Short mmCIF file of C-alpha atoms in Angstrom, two decimals:
data_model
loop_
_atom_site.label_atom_id
_atom_site.label_comp_id
_atom_site.label_asym_id
_atom_site.label_seq_id
_atom_site.Cartn_x
_atom_site.Cartn_y
_atom_site.Cartn_z
CA UNK I 1 -0.04 0.00 0.06
CA UNK I 2 1.56 3.35 -0.97
CA UNK I 3 1.24 6.55 1.07
CA UNK I 4 -1.31 9.09 0.26
CA UNK I 5 0.24 12.42 -1.15
CA UNK I 6 0.72 15.30 1.22
CA UNK I 7 0.46 19.02 0.63
CA UNK I 8 4.13 18.99 0.95
CA UNK I 9 4.20 16.42 -2.03
CA UNK I 10 1.98 18.65 -3.99
CA UNK I 11 4.24 21.61 -3.15
CA UNK I 12 7.44 19.99 -4.26
CA UNK I 13 5.90 18.85 -7.45
CA UNK I 14 4.55 22.21 -8.33
CA UNK I 15 8.14 24.12 -7.03
CA UNK I 16 5.99 26.27 -4.58
CA UNK I 17 5.80 26.34 -0.67
CA UNK I 18 3.19 24.41 1.18
CA UNK I 19 1.67 27.83 2.18
CA UNK I 20 1.09 28.46 -1.52
CA UNK I 21 -0.58 25.02 -2.02
CA UNK I 22 -2.77 25.78 1.18
CA UNK I 23 -3.78 29.26 -0.32
CA UNK I 24 -4.85 27.56 -3.76
CA UNK I 25 -6.94 24.87 -1.78
CA UNK I 26 -8.56 27.69 0.24
CA UNK I 27 -9.31 29.70 -2.83
CA UNK I 28 -7.19 32.79 -1.84
CA UNK I 29 -7.21 35.36 -4.46
CA UNK I 30 -3.54 36.48 -4.04
CA UNK I 31 -2.03 33.60 -6.10
CA UNK I 32 -0.80 34.24 -9.60
CA UNK I 33 -2.69 32.44 -12.21
CA UNK I 34 0.49 30.53 -13.58
CA UNK I 35 1.04 29.41 -9.93
CA UNK I 36 -2.39 28.28 -9.35
CA UNK I 37 -2.31 26.25 -12.61
CA UNK I 38 0.88 24.68 -11.75
CA UNK I 39 -0.59 23.63 -8.15
CA UNK I 40 -3.78 22.56 -9.60
CA UNK I 41 -1.83 20.51 -12.18
CA UNK I 42 0.19 18.87 -9.30
CA UNK I 43 -2.80 18.05 -7.37
CA UNK I 44 -4.37 16.13 -10.10
CA UNK I 45 -1.21 14.54 -11.31
CA UNK I 46 -0.68 13.24 -7.57
CA UNK I 47 -4.21 12.60 -7.05
CA UNK I 48 -4.05 14.54 -3.80
CA UNK I 49 -7.16 14.57 -1.78
CA UNK I 50 -7.57 16.96 1.20
CA UNK I 51 -8.03 15.49 4.53
CA UNK I 52 -10.87 17.46 5.99
CA UNK I 53 -10.47 16.06 9.51
CA UNK I 54 -6.82 17.33 9.46
CA UNK I 55 -7.85 20.78 8.00
CA UNK I 56 -10.45 21.14 10.78
CA UNK I 57 -7.93 20.45 13.29
CA UNK I 58 -5.52 22.98 11.92
CA UNK I 59 -8.24 25.67 12.03
CA UNK I 60 -9.14 24.93 15.69
CA UNK I 61 -7.97 27.76 17.99
CA UNK I 62 -4.95 26.96 19.95
CA UNK I 63 -4.98 26.92 23.87
CA UNK I 64 -2.68 29.05 25.67
CA UNK I 65 -0.86 27.81 28.61
CA UNK I 66 -0.71 29.66 31.95
CA UNK I 67 2.94 29.53 31.95
#
């Protein structure tokens, strides 16, 4: 069984940062059309599927410790 591609795999294939891949996935408007096309091509080529549970965890507010 092969490992599912990650956002970092998509970033490497598209020659961009993982933050840029995240912006494309989230529909941000501040991504150049040529860059967006490269990322979308890498997403399809790698058959990347976003993990909605992981995305929800990443968006969750972080607790601050009372240090």
